[in-house]
Amino acid sequence: MENIFLIVGLGNPGAEYAKTRHNAGFLLVTKLAERWKAGWTLEKKFNARVARAERNEGRVLLCEPQTFMNSSGETVGPVVGFYRVPLNRLLVAVDDADLPFGEIRLRPGGSSGGHHGLESIEQHLGTREFARLRIGIGRKAGAREITDYVLGRFSAAETELAEKVLSAAADQTEVWLKAGIQKAMSQFNGQVEELKS
């Protein structure tokens, strides 16, 4: 089987959700596509935007499900099956309100942590054993209801750090592709500001 990797960024399609905190996964795969000069195509059979790149003698598929976040598995399951992507070569990037803003955390598997996009993917793949890169977006102090915050855009003050976070997450993804998950975790997990200073 060819050397194939799948990197899925989770988010919601449509202009009203573009660049919102909840679309951190979309923002990451967009950044990778720009770095690798990979063009996007809409693949209707998967209901996804897909970009292809060659990296380290392997083929990498970047994927943005167009199903809306909570049904992401409806895209990811068929893409994994069609391209026969081994689960250890699948990486899903998501926003995480339980991680402080500015922090990234890559893990080889684990619970969805209540993230409906991850829950949907776990359901369709029948396993939790796939890498997930959580991009911390934090939450408003004292606020229990986080929908408005999560679906809001980064403030002007946050935008600079958000860019640094996405760059670090993109670097981490490239290390994952080249050197494996352990190296990528030990090198990048944590608060981005501290890592880059």
mmCIF file of C-alpha atoms in Angstrom:
data_model
loop_
_atom_site.group_PDB
_atom_site.id
_atom_site.type_symbol
_atom_site.label_atom_id
_atom_site.label_comp_id
_atom_site.label_asym_id
_atom_site.label_seq_id
_atom_site.Cartn_x
_atom_site.Cartn_y
_atom_site.Cartn_z
ATOM 1 C CA MET A 1 0.000 0.000 0.000
ATOM 2 C CA GLU A 2 1.285 3.454 -0.804
ATOM 3 C CA ASN A 3 2.545 5.770 1.889
ATOM 4 C CA ILE A 4 -0.611 7.842 2.518
ATOM 5 C CA PHE A 5 -1.515 10.217 5.335
ATOM 6 C CA LEU A 6 -4.789 11.991 6.041
ATOM 7 C CA ILE A 7 -4.968 15.264 7.967
ATOM 8 C CA VAL A 8 -8.519 16.367 8.763
ATOM 9 C CA GLY A 9 -9.322 19.849 10.019
ATOM 10 C CA LEU A 10 -12.716 20.164 11.678
ATOM 11 C CA GLY A 11 -14.966 23.196 11.358
ATOM 12 C CA ASN A 12 -18.238 24.473 9.966
ATOM 13 C CA PRO A 13 -18.602 25.413 6.289
ATOM 14 C CA GLY A 14 -19.910 28.783 5.154
ATOM 15 C CA ALA A 15 -18.822 32.412 5.327
ATOM 16 C CA GLU A 16 -20.503 33.076 8.678
ATOM 17 C CA TYR A 17 -18.241 30.495 10.366
ATOM 18 C CA ALA A 18 -15.015 31.401 8.555
ATOM 19 C CA LYS A 19 -12.175 32.295 10.926
ATOM 20 C CA THR A 20 -14.214 31.555 14.059
ATOM 21 C CA ARG A 21 -12.585 29.834 17.034
ATOM 22 C CA HIS A 22 -14.602 26.671 16.357
ATOM 23 C CA ASN A 23 -12.954 26.475 12.913
ATOM 24 C CA ALA A 24 -9.404 26.183 14.269
ATOM 25 C CA GLY A 25 -9.088 22.818 12.491
ATOM 26 C CA PHE A 26 -10.054 24.373 9.136
ATOM 27 C CA LEU A 27 -7.578 27.204 9.773
ATOM 28 C CA LEU A 28 -4.767 24.702 10.366
ATOM 29 C CA VAL A 29 -5.293 22.640 7.199
ATOM 30 C CA THR A 30 -5.690 25.883 5.220
ATOM 31 C CA LYS A 31 -2.282 26.988 6.535
ATOM 32 C CA LEU A 32 -0.722 23.632 5.593
ATOM 33 C CA ALA A 33 -2.218 23.815 2.080
ATOM 34 C CA GLU A 34 -0.714 27.310 1.677
ATOM 35 C CA ARG A 35 2.691 26.114 2.908
ATOM 36 C CA TRP A 36 2.680 23.142 0.568
ATOM 37 C CA LYS A 37 1.103 25.034 -2.341
ATOM 38 C CA ALA A 38 -1.707 22.473 -2.488
ATOM 39 C CA GLY A 39 -4.939 23.454 -4.241
ATOM 40 C CA TRP A 40 -8.390 22.572 -2.867
ATOM 41 C CA THR A 41 -11.071 20.675 -4.768
ATOM 42 C CA LEU A 42 -14.616 19.955 -3.656
ATOM 43 C CA GLU A 43 -15.160 16.186 -3.644
ATOM 44 C CA LYS A 44 -18.924 15.772 -3.647
ATOM 45 C CA LYS A 45 -18.869 12.018 -3.008
ATOM 46 C CA PHE A 46 -17.254 12.730 0.393
ATOM 47 C CA ASN A 47 -18.920 16.119 0.975
ATOM 48 C CA ALA A 48 -15.465 17.517 1.638
ATOM 49 C CA ARG A 49 -12.836 19.917 0.405
ATOM 50 C CA VAL A 50 -9.650 17.962 -0.282
ATOM 51 C CA ALA A 51 -6.104 19.102 -1.089
ATOM 52 C CA ARG A 52 -3.237 16.793 -2.050
ATOM 53 C CA ALA A 53 0.470 17.190 -1.386
ATOM 54 C CA GLU A 54 3.649 15.125 -1.587
ATOM 55 C CA ARG A 55 5.674 15.143 1.636
ATOM 56 C CA ASN A 56 8.672 12.982 2.657
ATOM 57 C CA GLU A 57 8.113 10.382 -0.096
ATOM 58 C CA GLY A 58 4.471 10.069 0.921
ATOM 59 C CA ARG A 59 1.113 11.387 -0.221
ATOM 60 C CA VAL A 60 -0.789 13.631 2.167
ATOM 61 C CA LEU A 61 -4.494 14.386 1.887
ATOM 62 C CA LEU A 62 -5.789 17.488 3.631
ATOM 63 C CA CYS A 63 -9.515 17.331 4.296
ATOM 64 C CA GLU A 64 -12.188 19.791 5.432
ATOM 65 C CA PRO A 65 -15.521 18.010 5.961
ATOM 66 C CA GLN A 66 -18.405 20.175 4.684
ATOM 67 C CA THR A 67 -20.969 18.349 6.830
ATOM 68 C CA PHE A 68 -20.944 20.746 9.786
ATOM 69 C CA MET A 69 -18.912 19.883 12.835
ATOM 70 C CA ASN A 70 -21.243 17.440 14.597
ATOM 71 C CA SER A 71 -21.464 15.142 11.554
ATOM 72 C CA SER A 72 -17.749 15.146 10.648
ATOM 73 C CA GLY A 73 -17.595 11.337 10.794
ATOM 74 C CA GLU A 74 -19.937 11.132 7.795
ATOM 75 C CA THR A 75 -17.025 12.462 5.734
ATOM 76 C CA VAL A 76 -14.023 11.060 7.601
ATOM 77 C CA GLY A 77 -15.266 7.437 7.693
ATOM 78 C CA PRO A 78 -15.715 7.170 3.893
ATOM 79 C CA VAL A 79 -12.452 9.042 3.132
ATOM 80 C CA VAL A 80 -10.467 6.710 5.425
ATOM 81 C CA GLY A 81 -12.156 3.687 3.835
ATOM 82 C CA PHE A 82 -11.816 4.829 0.212
ATOM 83 C CA TYR A 83 -8.121 5.711 0.458
ATOM 84 C CA ARG A 84 -7.382 2.842 2.896
ATOM 85 C CA VAL A 85 -5.675 5.200 5.311
ATOM 86 C CA PRO A 86 -4.098 3.292 8.236
ATOM 87 C CA LEU A 87 -5.422 4.764 11.505
ATOM 88 C CA ASN A 88 -1.879 5.557 12.675
ATOM 89 C CA ARG A 89 -1.637 7.883 9.658
ATOM 90 C CA LEU A 90 -4.808 9.814 10.440
ATOM 91 C CA LEU A 91 -4.578 13.142 12.271
ATOM 92 C CA VAL A 92 -7.665 15.158 13.242
ATOM 93 C CA ALA A 93 -7.209 18.831 14.210
ATOM 94 C CA VAL A 94 -9.900 20.386 16.433
ATOM 95 C CA ASP A 95 -10.569 23.426 18.583
ATOM 96 C CA ASP A 96 -10.644 22.750 22.341
ATOM 97 C CA ALA A 97 -12.393 25.106 24.781
ATOM 98 C CA ASP A 98 -10.945 23.179 27.745
ATOM 99 C CA LEU A 99 -7.373 23.987 26.720
ATOM 100 C CA PRO A 100 -6.177 27.528 27.427
ATOM 101 C CA PHE A 101 -5.926 29.799 24.400
ATOM 102 C CA GLY A 102 -2.394 29.531 23.054
ATOM 103 C CA GLU A 103 -1.875 25.878 23.955
ATOM 104 C CA ILE A 104 -1.662 22.919 21.582
ATOM 105 C CA ARG A 105 -1.814 19.255 22.524
ATOM 106 C CA LEU A 106 -1.254 16.272 20.251
ATOM 107 C CA ARG A 107 -2.306 12.828 21.487
ATOM 108 C CA PRO A 108 -2.282 9.372 19.838
ATOM 109 C CA GLY A 109 -5.874 8.658 20.916
ATOM 110 C CA GLY A 110 -8.180 9.130 23.892
ATOM 111 C CA SER A 111 -11.611 10.453 24.660
ATOM 112 C CA SER A 112 -13.514 13.024 22.632
ATOM 113 C CA GLY A 113 -13.674 15.273 25.706
ATOM 114 C CA GLY A 114 -17.254 16.094 24.734
ATOM 115 C CA HIS A 115 -16.197 17.440 21.317
ATOM 116 C CA HIS A 116 -19.061 16.472 18.991
ATOM 117 C CA GLY A 117 -16.869 16.446 15.886
ATOM 118 C CA LEU A 118 -14.529 13.893 17.462
ATOM 119 C CA GLU A 119 -17.499 11.898 18.783
ATOM 120 C CA SER A 120 -18.906 11.650 15.263
ATOM 121 C CA ILE A 121 -15.562 10.443 13.859
ATOM 122 C CA GLU A 122 -15.150 7.869 16.654
ATOM 123 C CA GLN A 123 -18.642 6.602 15.917
ATOM 124 C CA HIS A 124 -17.982 6.200 12.181
ATOM 125 C CA LEU A 125 -14.518 4.671 12.570
ATOM 126 C CA GLY A 126 -15.527 2.479 15.522
ATOM 127 C CA THR A 127 -12.390 3.440 17.447
ATOM 128 C CA ARG A 128 -10.727 6.217 19.416
ATOM 129 C CA GLU A 129 -7.289 5.120 18.254
ATOM 130 C CA PHE A 130 -6.366 7.986 15.959
ATOM 131 C CA ALA A 131 -4.209 11.045 16.590
ATOM 132 C CA ARG A 132 -5.910 14.291 17.500
ATOM 133 C CA LEU A 133 -4.314 17.704 17.652
ATOM 134 C CA ARG A 134 -6.241 19.959 20.012
ATOM 135 C CA ILE A 135 -5.871 23.688 19.479
ATOM 136 C CA GLY A 136 -6.721 25.537 22.671
ATOM 137 C CA ILE A 137 -9.243 28.341 22.315
ATOM 138 C CA GLY A 138 -9.981 28.712 26.035
ATOM 139 C CA ARG A 139 -13.311 30.036 27.280
ATOM 140 C CA LYS A 140 -14.661 33.228 28.781
ATOM 141 C CA ALA A 141 -14.040 33.353 32.512
ATOM 142 C CA GLY A 142 -17.112 32.318 34.468
ATOM 143 C CA ALA A 143 -19.233 31.619 31.379
ATOM 144 C CA ARG A 144 -20.994 28.264 31.298
ATOM 145 C CA GLU A 145 -22.661 28.713 27.927
ATOM 146 C CA ILE A 146 -19.817 28.866 25.416
ATOM 147 C CA THR A 147 -21.599 28.665 22.047
ATOM 148 C CA ASP A 148 -21.361 32.391 21.243
ATOM 149 C CA TYR A 149 -17.713 32.487 22.295
ATOM 150 C CA VAL A 150 -16.758 29.371 20.317
ATOM 151 C CA LEU A 151 -18.585 30.602 17.216
ATOM 152 C CA GLY A 152 -17.069 34.078 17.589
ATOM 153 C CA ARG A 153 -14.005 35.366 15.746
ATOM 154 C CA PHE A 154 -10.634 36.008 17.349
ATOM 155 C CA SER A 155 -10.371 39.553 18.671
ATOM 156 C CA ALA A 156 -7.724 41.877 17.246
ATOM 157 C CA ALA A 157 -5.625 41.277 20.369
ATOM 158 C CA GLU A 158 -5.933 37.487 19.973
ATOM 159 C CA THR A 159 -5.192 37.359 16.259
ATOM 160 C CA GLU A 160 -1.406 37.635 16.608
ATOM 161 C CA LEU A 161 -1.237 34.754 19.098
ATOM 162 C CA ALA A 162 -3.724 32.741 17.018
ATOM 163 C CA GLU A 163 -1.349 33.060 14.036
ATOM 164 C CA LYS A 164 1.587 31.868 16.170
ATOM 165 C CA VAL A 165 -0.478 28.961 17.467
ATOM 166 C CA LEU A 166 -1.474 27.882 13.965
ATOM 167 C CA SER A 167 2.137 28.147 12.770
ATOM 168 C CA ALA A 168 3.304 26.002 15.701
ATOM 169 C CA ALA A 169 0.500 23.488 15.064
ATOM 170 C CA ALA A 170 1.519 23.342 11.384
ATOM 171 C CA ASP A 171 5.177 22.776 12.417
ATOM 172 C CA GLN A 172 4.013 20.052 14.805
ATOM 173 C CA THR A 173 2.018 18.388 12.029
ATOM 174 C CA GLU A 174 5.075 18.374 9.767
ATOM 175 C CA VAL A 175 7.155 16.734 12.517
ATOM 176 C CA TRP A 176 4.371 14.148 12.991
ATOM 177 C CA LEU A 177 4.550 13.342 9.268
ATOM 178 C CA LYS A 178 8.331 13.119 9.203
ATOM 179 C CA ALA A 179 9.377 11.759 12.589
ATOM 180 C CA GLY A 180 6.252 10.313 14.236
ATOM 181 C CA ILE A 181 3.883 11.253 17.019
ATOM 182 C CA GLN A 182 6.209 10.887 20.029
ATOM 183 C CA LYS A 183 8.727 13.378 18.648
ATOM 184 C CA ALA A 184 5.940 15.776 17.611
ATOM 185 C CA MET A 185 4.354 15.601 21.079
ATOM 186 C CA SER A 186 7.559 16.113 23.041
ATOM 187 C CA GLN A 187 8.703 18.971 20.833
ATOM 188 C CA PHE A 188 5.503 21.022 20.663
ATOM 189 C CA ASN A 189 2.832 20.133 23.241
ATOM 190 C CA GLY A 190 2.207 23.032 25.586
ATOM 191 C CA GLN A 191 1.871 26.788 25.554
ATOM 192 C CA VAL A 192 3.053 28.186 22.231
ATOM 193 C CA GLU A 193 4.457 31.467 23.575
ATOM 194 C CA GLU A 194 6.842 29.614 25.877
ATOM 195 C CA LEU A 195 7.902 27.204 23.149
ATOM 196 C CA LYS A 196 8.838 29.893 20.684
ATOM 197 C CA SER A 197 10.514 32.450 22.946
#
